[in-house]
Short mmCIF file of C-alpha atoms in Angstrom, two decimals:
data_model
loop_
_atom_site.label_atom_id
_atom_site.label_comp_id
_atom_site.label_asym_id
_atom_site.label_seq_id
_atom_site.Cartn_x
_atom_site.Cartn_y
_atom_site.Cartn_z
CA MET A 1 -0.15 0.24 -0.37
CA ASN A 2 1.20 3.75 -0.87
CA THR A 3 1.07 6.26 2.30
CA VAL A 4 2.28 9.45 2.25
CA VAL A 5 3.01 11.28 4.76
CA TRP A 6 1.96 15.31 4.30
CA PHE A 7 4.27 17.18 6.90
CA LYS A 8 2.45 20.63 7.45
CA ARG A 9 3.72 22.23 11.07
CA ASP A 10 5.33 19.73 12.03
CA LEU A 11 8.81 19.64 10.59
CA ARG A 12 10.64 16.91 12.79
CA LEU A 13 10.79 13.01 12.87
CA HIS A 14 10.33 12.61 16.52
CA ASP A 15 7.23 12.55 18.26
CA HIS A 16 5.25 12.82 15.16
CA ALA A 17 2.57 10.60 15.36
CA ALA A 18 1.15 10.52 11.64
CA LEU A 19 4.51 9.43 10.37
CA THR A 20 4.63 6.70 12.99
CA HIS A 21 0.77 5.53 12.17
CA ALA A 22 1.67 5.26 8.64
CA MET A 23 4.64 2.98 9.64
CA THR A 24 3.14 0.89 11.84
CA HIS A 25 0.41 0.34 7.89
CA GLY A 26 3.55 -1.05 6.26
CA GLY A 27 3.98 -0.48 2.43
CA SER A 28 5.50 2.77 1.05
CA VAL A 29 6.02 5.90 2.92
CA LEU A 30 6.68 8.92 0.76
CA PRO A 31 7.06 12.13 3.24
CA VAL A 32 5.92 15.32 1.51
CA TYR A 33 5.62 18.97 1.62
CA ILE A 34 3.57 21.06 0.15
CA PHE A 35 4.26 25.41 -0.41
CA ASP A 36 0.66 26.20 -0.05
CA HIS A 37 0.45 29.46 -2.42
CA ASP A 38 -2.77 30.61 -0.90
CA TRP A 39 -1.47 30.38 2.45
CA TRP A 40 2.48 32.19 1.62
CA CYS A 41 0.72 34.85 -0.01
CA ALA A 42 -1.92 35.60 2.57
CA LEU A 43 -2.10 38.78 4.74
CA ASP A 44 -1.20 36.63 8.14
CA ALA A 45 2.40 35.33 6.87
CA SER A 46 5.99 36.81 5.50
CA TRP A 47 9.17 36.09 3.83
CA ARG A 48 10.34 35.52 7.38
CA GLN A 49 8.39 32.91 8.19
CA LEU A 50 8.88 31.70 4.71
CA GLY A 51 12.87 31.39 5.74
CA PHE A 52 12.52 29.87 9.46
CA VAL A 53 10.69 26.82 7.19
CA LEU A 54 13.45 26.41 4.69
CA GLU A 55 15.74 26.75 7.07
CA SER A 56 13.54 23.49 9.00
CA LEU A 57 12.94 21.85 5.73
CA ALA A 58 16.69 21.50 5.07
CA ASP A 59 17.47 19.90 8.56
CA LEU A 60 14.36 17.73 7.86
CA ASP A 61 15.20 16.01 4.60
CA ARG A 62 19.09 15.73 5.84
CA ALA A 63 17.28 13.31 8.95
CA LEU A 64 15.52 12.35 6.55
CA ARG A 65 18.03 11.23 4.24
CA ARG A 66 19.83 9.59 6.96
CA LEU A 67 16.85 6.84 7.09
CA GLY A 68 17.13 6.28 3.49
CA SER A 69 14.23 8.75 2.20
CA ARG A 70 14.01 12.21 0.96
CA LEU A 71 11.40 14.70 1.06
CA TYR A 72 9.33 15.69 -1.84
CA LEU A 73 8.60 18.68 -2.34
CA MET A 74 5.54 20.37 -4.02
CA THR A 75 4.37 24.19 -5.06
CA GLY A 76 0.77 25.33 -5.17
CA GLU A 77 -2.32 24.76 -4.43
CA PRO A 78 -2.61 21.32 -1.84
CA LEU A 79 -5.36 20.00 -3.11
CA GLN A 80 -3.96 20.27 -7.08
CA CYS A 81 -0.41 19.29 -5.55
CA LEU A 82 -2.11 15.38 -3.93
CA GLN A 83 -4.34 14.93 -7.20
CA THR A 84 -0.91 15.27 -9.19
CA LEU A 85 0.87 13.15 -7.06
CA HIS A 86 -2.03 10.70 -6.44
CA GLN A 87 -1.68 10.10 -10.94
CA GLU A 88 1.71 9.68 -10.58
CA PHE A 89 1.77 8.09 -7.20
CA PRO A 90 -1.22 6.25 -6.52
CA PHE A 91 -2.18 6.47 -3.01
CA GLN A 92 -4.68 4.41 -0.47
CA ALA A 93 -3.93 6.63 2.64
CA LEU A 94 -3.31 9.72 3.66
CA TYR A 95 -1.39 10.91 7.10
CA SER A 96 -0.96 14.17 8.41
CA HIS A 97 -1.37 16.14 11.52
CA GLN A 98 -4.07 17.97 12.76
CA GLU A 99 -3.69 21.73 12.39
CA THR A 100 -5.66 24.97 14.01
CA GLY A 101 -4.37 27.61 11.65
CA ASN A 102 -6.15 30.16 9.59
CA ALA A 103 -9.81 30.25 7.40
CA ILE A 104 -6.77 29.52 4.20
CA SER A 105 -6.10 26.12 6.25
CA PHE A 106 -9.71 25.46 7.17
CA ALA A 107 -10.90 25.59 3.89
CA ARG A 108 -7.97 23.95 2.06
CA ASP A 109 -8.64 20.78 4.41
CA GLN A 110 -12.42 21.40 4.04
CA ARG A 111 -11.33 20.36 0.23
CA ILE A 112 -8.95 17.80 0.29
CA THR A 113 -11.65 15.70 2.88
CA HIS A 114 -14.34 15.49 0.32
CA TRP A 115 -11.57 14.53 -2.48
CA CYS A 116 -9.73 11.93 -0.15
CA ASN A 117 -13.69 10.57 0.27
CA SER A 118 -14.55 10.88 -3.15
CA GLU A 119 -11.24 9.15 -4.48
CA GLN A 120 -12.16 6.58 -1.08
CA ILE A 121 -8.70 7.47 0.12
CA LYS A 122 -8.32 7.25 4.12
CA TRP A 123 -7.30 10.55 5.75
CA HIS A 124 -5.86 9.49 8.98
CA GLN A 125 -4.96 13.18 11.39
CA PRO A 126 -4.00 12.83 14.91
CA ARG A 127 -3.62 15.26 16.97
CA ALA A 128 0.00 18.23 17.52
CA PHE A 129 -1.35 19.41 20.58
CA ALA A 130 -4.37 18.53 23.00
CA VAL A 131 -6.72 20.29 21.28
CA TYR A 132 -9.49 18.90 20.51
CA ARG A 133 -11.70 18.81 17.76
CA GLY A 134 -15.59 18.74 16.99
CA PRO A 135 -18.07 19.45 20.75
CA LEU A 136 -16.11 20.31 23.65
CA ASN A 137 -16.94 20.05 27.44
CA ARG A 138 -14.50 22.64 28.37
CA ASP A 139 -14.95 21.49 31.89
CA HIS A 140 -13.08 18.80 30.98
CA TRP A 141 -10.48 19.86 29.11
CA ASP A 142 -7.85 19.54 32.23
CA LYS A 143 -8.06 16.55 32.00
CA LEU A 144 -7.89 16.06 28.08
CA TRP A 145 -4.75 17.95 28.25
CA GLN A 146 -3.20 16.36 31.03
CA GLN A 147 -4.14 12.79 28.84
CA HIS A 148 -1.97 13.77 26.05
CA MET A 149 0.56 14.91 27.80
CA GLN A 150 1.20 11.69 29.78
CA GLN A 151 1.20 9.85 26.39
CA PRO A 152 5.10 8.50 25.54
CA VAL A 153 6.92 10.12 23.28
CA LEU A 154 7.49 8.98 20.45
CA PRO A 155 10.68 7.46 19.06
CA ALA A 156 11.86 8.20 15.71
CA PRO A 157 11.32 6.02 12.45
CA LEU A 158 14.84 4.17 12.53
CA LYS A 159 14.53 3.85 8.46
CA LEU A 160 12.15 5.09 6.39
CA ASN A 161 13.27 3.95 2.19
CA LEU A 162 11.94 5.90 -0.12
CA PRO A 163 9.64 4.34 -2.59
CA GLN A 164 10.76 2.50 -5.59
CA SER A 165 8.19 4.40 -7.69
CA ALA A 166 8.17 7.52 -5.97
CA PRO A 167 8.02 10.13 -8.60
CA ARG A 168 10.62 12.87 -9.76
CA PRO A 169 10.99 15.34 -6.67
CA MET A 170 11.50 18.99 -7.43
CA LEU A 171 14.81 20.06 -6.93
CA TRP A 172 15.69 22.49 -3.80
CA SER A 173 17.10 25.08 -6.44
CA GLU A 174 13.92 24.93 -8.33
CA CYS A 175 11.38 25.27 -5.49
CA GLN A 176 13.52 28.55 -4.03
CA GLN A 177 13.66 30.42 -7.25
CA LEU A 178 9.73 29.56 -8.32
CA LEU A 179 9.39 30.94 -4.53
CA ALA A 180 11.09 33.91 -5.28
CA THR A 181 8.51 35.30 -7.81
CA TRP A 182 5.23 34.48 -5.21
CA PRO A 183 4.09 38.25 -3.59
CA ILE A 184 4.73 36.83 -0.23
CA HIS A 185 5.48 40.16 1.81
CA GLY A 186 8.38 41.40 3.47
CA ARG A 187 12.35 40.34 3.52
CA ASP A 188 14.14 37.55 5.25
CA ILE A 189 15.84 38.62 7.83
CA ALA A 190 19.15 38.47 9.37
CA GLU A 191 18.76 38.71 13.22
CA ARG A 192 15.73 36.22 13.11
CA GLN A 193 16.26 32.83 15.18
CA ARG A 194 17.35 29.97 12.83
CA GLY A 195 14.91 26.88 12.01
CA GLY A 196 15.61 23.24 11.83
CA ARG A 197 15.36 20.70 15.12
CA GLN A 198 19.49 20.47 15.13
CA ASN A 199 18.46 24.66 16.37
CA ALA A 200 15.46 23.51 18.46
CA LEU A 201 17.26 21.22 20.29
CA LEU A 202 20.35 23.37 21.49
CA VAL A 203 18.00 26.36 22.39
CA TRP A 204 16.57 24.33 24.34
CA GLN A 205 19.07 22.45 26.83
CA GLN A 206 20.46 25.37 26.78
CA PHE A 207 16.86 26.71 28.84
CA LEU A 208 16.80 23.63 30.70
CA HIS A 209 20.05 23.64 31.77
CA VAL A 210 21.44 27.47 32.20
CA ARG A 211 19.56 30.33 30.80
CA GLY A 212 16.00 29.55 32.20
CA ILE A 213 17.25 30.18 36.13
CA ASN A 214 15.94 33.93 35.57
CA TYR A 215 13.45 32.64 34.00
CA ARG A 216 10.41 34.73 36.04
CA GLN A 217 12.88 37.50 36.50
CA SER A 218 12.95 37.81 32.29
CA LEU A 219 9.70 37.15 31.28
CA SER A 220 8.36 40.95 30.59
CA SER A 221 11.70 42.50 30.59
CA PRO A 222 12.34 43.32 27.17
CA LEU A 223 16.27 43.74 27.78
CA ARG A 224 16.42 39.95 29.72
CA ALA A 225 13.96 38.02 27.84
CA ALA A 226 15.61 37.30 24.92
CA LEU A 227 18.17 35.37 27.31
CA GLY A 228 15.97 34.63 29.81
CA ASN A 229 12.51 33.21 28.31
CA SER A 230 12.82 30.19 27.05
CA ARG A 231 12.67 30.72 23.01
CA LEU A 232 10.89 27.58 22.05
CA SER A 233 7.71 29.29 20.37
CA ALA A 234 9.00 29.54 16.91
CA TYR A 235 9.94 25.98 16.92
CA LEU A 236 7.20 24.99 18.50
CA THR A 237 4.92 26.95 16.06
CA TRP A 238 5.97 25.45 13.37
CA GLY A 239 6.51 21.53 14.59
CA CYS A 240 10.45 21.53 14.87
CA LEU A 241 10.33 20.15 18.46
CA SER A 242 6.66 18.84 19.84
CA LEU A 243 5.26 20.30 22.72
CA ARG A 244 4.47 16.81 24.82
CA GLU A 245 7.80 15.69 24.95
CA VAL A 246 9.01 19.30 26.44
CA VAL A 247 6.90 18.90 29.01
CA HIS A 248 8.25 15.25 29.25
CA GLU A 249 11.61 16.44 29.27
CA LEU A 250 10.74 19.04 31.59
CA GLN A 251 9.54 16.89 34.12
CA GLN A 252 12.14 14.33 34.46
CA HIS A 253 14.71 17.25 35.02
CA LYS A 254 12.52 18.08 37.62
CA LEU A 255 12.51 14.84 39.60
CA THR A 256 16.11 15.06 39.01
CA LEU A 257 16.06 18.47 40.24
CA ALA A 258 14.06 17.15 43.42
CA LYS A 259 16.73 15.25 45.02
CA THR A 260 18.80 18.39 46.01
CA PRO A 261 16.46 20.71 48.25
CA ASN A 262 15.41 24.06 47.83
CA ASN A 263 16.61 24.21 44.79
CA PRO A 264 16.16 27.56 43.27
CA TRP A 265 15.67 26.43 39.58
CA HIS A 266 12.11 24.43 40.51
CA ALA A 267 9.88 27.21 40.87
CA GLU A 268 11.47 28.67 38.05
CA LEU A 269 10.19 24.92 35.49
CA ASN A 270 7.28 25.58 37.73
CA ALA A 271 6.62 28.17 36.49
CA PHE A 272 7.50 27.85 32.54
CA LYS A 273 5.48 24.62 32.88
CA SER A 274 1.60 26.45 33.33
CA ARG A 275 3.48 28.54 30.07
CA LEU A 276 2.55 25.85 28.57
CA HIS A 277 -0.38 24.38 29.80
CA TRP A 278 -1.58 28.24 28.61
CA HIS A 279 -0.35 27.46 25.07
CA CYS A 280 -2.90 24.87 24.47
CA HIS A 281 -5.67 26.09 26.21
CA PHE A 282 -5.35 29.51 24.06
CA ILE A 283 -5.16 27.42 20.08
CA GLN A 284 -8.53 25.32 21.73
CA LYS A 285 -9.99 28.68 21.71
CA PHE A 286 -9.18 29.35 18.13
CA GLU A 287 -10.30 25.78 17.09
CA THR A 288 -13.94 26.42 19.27
CA GLU A 289 -14.75 29.07 17.19
CA PRO A 290 -12.19 29.94 14.14
CA GLU A 291 -14.12 33.05 13.23
CA ILE A 292 -12.64 35.21 16.02
CA GLU A 293 -9.81 35.61 13.27
CA PHE A 294 -12.16 38.19 12.11
CA HIS A 295 -15.22 39.67 14.32
CA ASN A 296 -15.00 39.89 18.54
CA MET A 297 -15.25 36.73 20.40
CA ASN A 298 -17.83 38.81 22.34
CA ARG A 299 -20.09 40.34 19.65
CA GLY A 300 -21.17 43.25 21.99
CA PHE A 301 -17.89 44.85 20.57
CA ASP A 302 -18.93 45.27 16.93
CA GLY A 303 -19.09 48.12 16.39
CA MET A 304 -16.87 49.96 18.58
CA ARG A 305 -13.40 50.39 16.73
CA LYS A 306 -13.97 51.02 12.64
CA GLU A 307 -12.81 48.48 11.00
CA THR A 308 -12.93 49.51 7.29
CA SER A 309 -12.70 52.86 5.50
CA LEU A 310 -10.03 54.57 7.78
CA SER A 311 -9.95 58.39 7.36
CA ASN A 312 -6.60 59.58 7.22
CA GLU A 313 -6.13 60.50 10.60
CA GLU A 314 -6.52 56.91 11.74
CA LYS A 315 -4.30 55.88 8.30
CA LEU A 316 -1.25 57.72 10.13
CA ARG A 317 -1.55 56.12 13.19
CA LEU A 318 -1.62 52.80 12.07
CA ASP A 319 1.29 53.83 9.64
CA ALA A 320 3.19 55.83 12.69
CA TRP A 321 2.89 52.31 14.68
CA CYS A 322 3.55 49.66 11.94
CA SER A 323 6.80 51.50 11.15
CA GLY A 324 7.71 52.48 15.26
CA LYS A 325 7.00 56.43 14.86
CA THR A 326 4.94 56.92 17.30
CA GLY A 327 7.04 59.18 19.38
CA TYR A 328 6.71 56.74 22.48
CA PRO A 329 10.24 55.09 23.06
CA LEU A 330 9.45 51.85 24.31
CA ILE A 331 6.67 51.34 22.14
CA ASP A 332 8.83 52.57 18.97
CA ALA A 333 12.16 50.39 20.48
CA CYS A 334 9.75 47.46 20.78
CA MET A 335 8.52 47.37 17.26
CA GLN A 336 11.72 48.44 15.68
CA MET A 337 13.28 45.00 17.41
CA LEU A 338 10.13 43.29 16.25
CA ILE A 339 10.85 44.24 12.28
CA GLN A 340 14.40 43.39 12.65
CA THR A 341 14.73 39.80 14.68
CA GLY A 342 10.75 38.84 14.35
CA TRP A 343 10.85 38.28 18.15
CA ILE A 344 9.96 40.55 20.95
CA ASN A 345 8.72 38.88 24.64
CA PHE A 346 4.63 38.27 25.75
CA ARG A 347 4.36 42.06 28.22
CA MET A 348 5.93 43.99 25.41
CA ARG A 349 3.82 42.37 22.71
CA ALA A 350 0.63 42.85 25.24
CA MET A 351 1.30 47.07 25.23
CA LEU A 352 2.34 47.18 22.09
CA ILE A 353 -1.56 46.10 20.68
CA SER A 354 -2.42 47.35 23.89
CA PHE A 355 -1.73 50.84 22.62
CA ALA A 356 -2.60 50.03 19.02
CA THR A 357 -6.27 49.79 20.22
CA GLN A 358 -6.64 51.39 23.16
CA HIS A 359 -4.55 55.04 22.77
CA LEU A 360 -4.66 54.51 18.92
CA TRP A 361 -8.26 53.46 19.51
CA LEU A 362 -7.98 51.14 16.17
CA HIS A 363 -9.53 47.75 15.43
CA TRP A 364 -7.72 44.48 16.53
CA ARG A 365 -7.86 43.03 12.91
CA GLN A 366 -5.10 45.44 10.57
CA PRO A 367 -2.55 45.62 13.87
CA GLY A 368 -2.93 42.10 14.31
CA LEU A 369 -1.99 41.20 10.66
CA HIS A 370 1.32 43.11 10.89
CA LEU A 371 2.12 41.90 13.94
CA ALA A 372 1.32 38.22 12.42
CA ARG A 373 3.59 39.16 9.52
CA LEU A 374 6.53 40.35 11.89
CA PHE A 375 6.02 37.32 14.43
CA VAL A 376 8.30 34.23 13.57
CA ASP A 377 6.61 32.73 16.17
CA TYR A 378 3.03 33.03 14.58
CA GLU A 379 0.58 30.70 15.87
CA PRO A 380 -2.95 31.62 14.65
CA GLY A 381 -4.44 29.99 17.77
CA ILE A 382 -2.52 32.04 19.98
CA HIS A 383 -2.36 35.23 17.87
CA PHE A 384 -6.13 36.17 18.00
CA SER A 385 -7.61 35.08 21.68
CA GLN A 386 -4.36 36.92 22.38
CA LEU A 387 -5.79 40.19 19.80
CA GLN A 388 -9.10 40.64 21.64
CA MET A 389 -8.19 40.23 24.98
CA GLN A 390 -5.65 43.13 24.52
CA ALA A 391 -7.56 45.12 22.37
CA GLY A 392 -10.70 44.51 24.87
CA VAL A 393 -13.50 42.98 23.10
CA THR A 394 -13.87 39.54 25.02
CA GLY A 395 -15.77 40.71 27.69
CA ILE A 396 -14.17 38.81 30.09
CA ASN A 397 -10.82 39.99 30.70
CA ALA A 398 -9.48 42.44 32.81
CA LEU A 399 -9.49 45.52 31.08
CA ARG A 400 -5.25 45.99 30.54
CA VAL A 401 -4.45 49.99 29.41
CA TYR A 402 -0.41 50.30 29.50
CA ASN A 403 0.91 53.56 30.81
CA PRO A 404 4.05 53.36 28.02
CA ALA A 405 5.76 56.35 30.12
CA LYS A 406 5.69 53.60 33.59
CA GLN A 407 6.59 50.98 31.40
CA GLN A 408 9.36 52.16 30.14
CA ARG A 409 10.47 53.47 33.76
CA ASP A 410 9.55 49.79 34.93
CA GLN A 411 11.30 48.02 31.94
CA ASP A 412 13.91 49.68 31.19
CA PRO A 413 15.03 52.19 33.49
CA ASP A 414 18.67 53.23 32.36
CA GLY A 415 17.35 53.25 28.93
CA VAL A 416 19.87 50.10 27.52
CA PHE A 417 17.03 48.96 26.00
CA VAL A 418 15.19 51.96 23.75
CA LYS A 419 19.10 53.30 22.94
CA ARG A 420 19.67 50.22 21.53
CA TRP A 421 16.98 49.61 18.88
CA LEU A 422 16.49 53.80 18.75
CA PRO A 423 19.56 55.60 17.87
CA ALA A 424 18.13 59.14 17.52
CA LEU A 425 17.94 58.66 21.61
CA ARG A 426 21.11 57.46 22.72
CA LYS A 427 22.48 61.10 23.09
CA VAL A 428 18.87 61.24 25.92
CA PRO A 429 19.78 62.44 28.74
CA THR A 430 18.17 59.66 31.39
CA THR A 431 15.65 61.95 32.70
CA TYR A 432 14.17 62.44 29.75
CA LEU A 433 14.21 59.20 28.09
CA CYS A 434 10.82 57.95 28.64
CA GLU A 435 9.30 61.02 27.80
CA PRO A 436 11.68 62.83 25.27
CA TRP A 437 9.16 65.68 24.02
CA ARG A 438 9.88 67.02 27.62
CA MET A 439 13.75 67.81 27.01
CA PRO A 440 13.81 72.19 26.59
CA LEU A 441 14.98 72.89 23.40
CA SER A 442 18.57 73.55 24.53
CA VAL A 443 18.71 69.77 25.81
CA GLN A 444 17.38 69.23 22.35
CA GLU A 445 19.39 70.41 20.24
CA ARG A 446 22.90 69.63 22.62
CA VAL A 447 22.30 66.02 22.42
CA GLY A 448 21.22 66.17 18.31
CA CYS A 449 17.48 64.86 19.23
CA VAL A 450 15.05 67.44 18.26
CA ILE A 451 11.39 66.62 18.45
CA GLY A 452 9.86 66.73 14.82
CA HIS A 453 12.57 66.12 13.33
CA ASP A 454 14.92 63.74 14.65
CA TYR A 455 12.71 62.27 16.63
CA PRO A 456 8.55 62.29 16.03
CA ALA A 457 6.60 64.15 18.65
CA PRO A 458 3.80 62.09 20.34
CA ILE A 459 1.67 60.63 18.09
CA VAL A 460 -1.32 61.58 20.44
CA ALA A 461 -1.28 62.57 24.24
CA HIS A 462 -1.12 58.96 26.41
CA GLU A 463 -2.89 60.00 29.35
CA ASP A 464 -6.04 61.61 27.27
CA ALA A 465 -5.67 58.93 24.79
CA ALA A 466 -6.38 56.64 27.43
CA ARG A 467 -8.56 58.49 29.59
CA SER A 468 -10.52 58.11 26.17
CA ALA A 469 -9.97 54.94 25.85
CA LYS A 470 -10.82 53.38 29.25
CA THR A 471 -14.20 55.86 29.43
CA LYS A 472 -15.83 54.14 25.86
CA LEU A 473 -14.46 50.85 26.95
CA HIS A 474 -16.10 50.81 30.50
CA ALA A 475 -19.90 51.85 28.91
CA TRP A 476 -19.32 49.03 26.17
CA ARG A 477 -19.04 46.69 28.82
CA GLN A 478 -22.11 47.74 31.14
CA GLN A 479 -24.48 47.79 27.86
CA PRO A 480 -26.69 44.57 28.64
CA GLN A 481 -26.43 42.55 25.02
CA THR A 482 -22.52 42.86 25.88
CA ARG A 483 -22.93 41.10 29.44
CA SER A 484 -25.24 39.16 28.34
CA LEU A 485 -22.70 38.00 25.96
CA ALA A 486 -19.85 37.74 28.31
CA ALA A 487 -21.58 35.32 29.98
CA GLU A 488 -21.10 32.83 27.04
CA VAL A 489 -18.13 33.66 25.74
CA LEU A 490 -17.21 32.86 29.35
CA GLN A 491 -19.16 29.72 28.96
CA GLN A 492 -17.55 28.28 25.85
CA HIS A 493 -13.92 29.75 26.03
CA GLY A 494 -13.13 30.74 29.71
CA SER A 495 -10.51 28.56 32.14
CA ARG A 496 -11.61 26.50 34.50
CA LYS A 497 -9.90 27.23 37.20
CA LYS A 498 -11.91 28.95 40.31
CA MET A 499 -14.71 28.67 38.06
CA SER A 500 -17.47 29.07 40.25
CA ARG A 501 -16.12 32.06 41.27
CA ARG A 502 -16.09 33.71 38.14
CA VAL A 503 -19.32 32.63 37.10
CA LYS A 504 -20.51 34.31 39.40
CA ALA A 505 -18.96 36.93 38.60
CA ALA A 506 -19.70 36.83 34.84
CA LYS A 507 -23.26 37.11 36.11
CA THR A 508 -22.80 40.35 38.04
CA ALA A 509 -20.87 42.11 35.61
CA VAL A 510 -17.59 42.43 37.15
CA ILE A 511 -15.85 39.85 34.49
CA ASN A 512 -11.93 40.53 34.82
CA ARG A 513 -10.30 37.62 35.24
CA ASP A 514 -8.19 34.66 33.18
CA GLN A 515 -5.71 36.92 33.02
CA LEU A 516 -2.86 34.36 32.63
CA SER A 517 -0.95 34.72 29.39
CA LEU A 518 1.66 32.95 27.18
CA ASP A 519 4.87 34.65 28.67
CA PHE A 520 7.27 31.47 27.64
CA MET A 521 7.34 33.02 23.95
#
């Protein structure tokens, strides 16, 4: 029997359920990766992500070659690719992991499901994470997560021969030449993380044994997070590591550390494990309600902000935010780091979207797509839920309106981070660095940073903008429809920790929970 294993966002051989199950059924197994034209040319994809994936695919191909096989590359529309492949290599079974992607991948999978049924091809889709399709009682989800993570980690195959009847594969050079002609957003960047399982393992071991000792202290700081955070998010997004193998090794390491009482590592690794749990928690929200890619989770907030037909002023605000030219140093420095590296820690991500949606009063959709393109670790299942939390349109989360000047004083008091990413401010005295527009003109001229010329003036007055946003958000939250829908959102998507108290809060419209977030990224 001919079998195809379709690699998507699971670019590894270890703990790969689709590959393992395919091999247990015998026959010829052909490993395939399809560069989906619609996915890579979409509004939420970019060259920096594709560059990471290309490196990960090259690493995967090397691993397959060591087993006697290789990766079969295809480009275009996936259904057409599989139809063409089926003509040249008639296969009776297709294996791939379940994917919680965007609307493009969802529609693609629906087309392929219909085709497989019509051709009597059995499509097997084991879970990649502890994320469940179909009707789900959220009350029991935590137990399902535990059950999934407690299952054994599947070993990589020892041998995998390439089928003799396999068609001629596309060469890497041919594939890259074709990709270069596609209208993919942006360009690749030199300072992003490198892709591939070998790099993932190195980063993971460094964190587990060295860098993780300062994990909790590094979570919020844009200056320390690059080293103190795990930096596994991109490797989990593109499947160079499985979440389950990370959880297993973490638990084993904790057992070893348990032999040493009062070891400072205990608290750090416990904090990290909790973030791994929240990874699937948020993806499950998106799997349950994929429509939140496009509309508010709580429809009671529809119409509060304008999504389309932006005024010229709104376009200017969006452009200034996207380019890191808002006049607020920490906002702009974070955006510049994202532009140049493709990563920043969670707290600063939350601050960026909060500033865009609260201070600039922009709908979350356009800023969210911009961030999606910048994030090398863009995970749709996490991204859209988090956008709406920070934008205040779930009705069940605490409102967070970050003060950019206070955040800078708290997280970068000496200005090391800001001055690294904003050269125009490098000579500005620390006294004025949080609010450089307050510098006397004589000081501006002396340090070579004239506001409005060398560095932008503030695009809004942040105190007034925050006050206005809070007033509007509280007014919308108090509307009967919004309050009623908030209880439904809580029932469908809310964490069940301390649920009884939270249900009571929802009924009284004092809904300000579900605040834990993905600080591990």
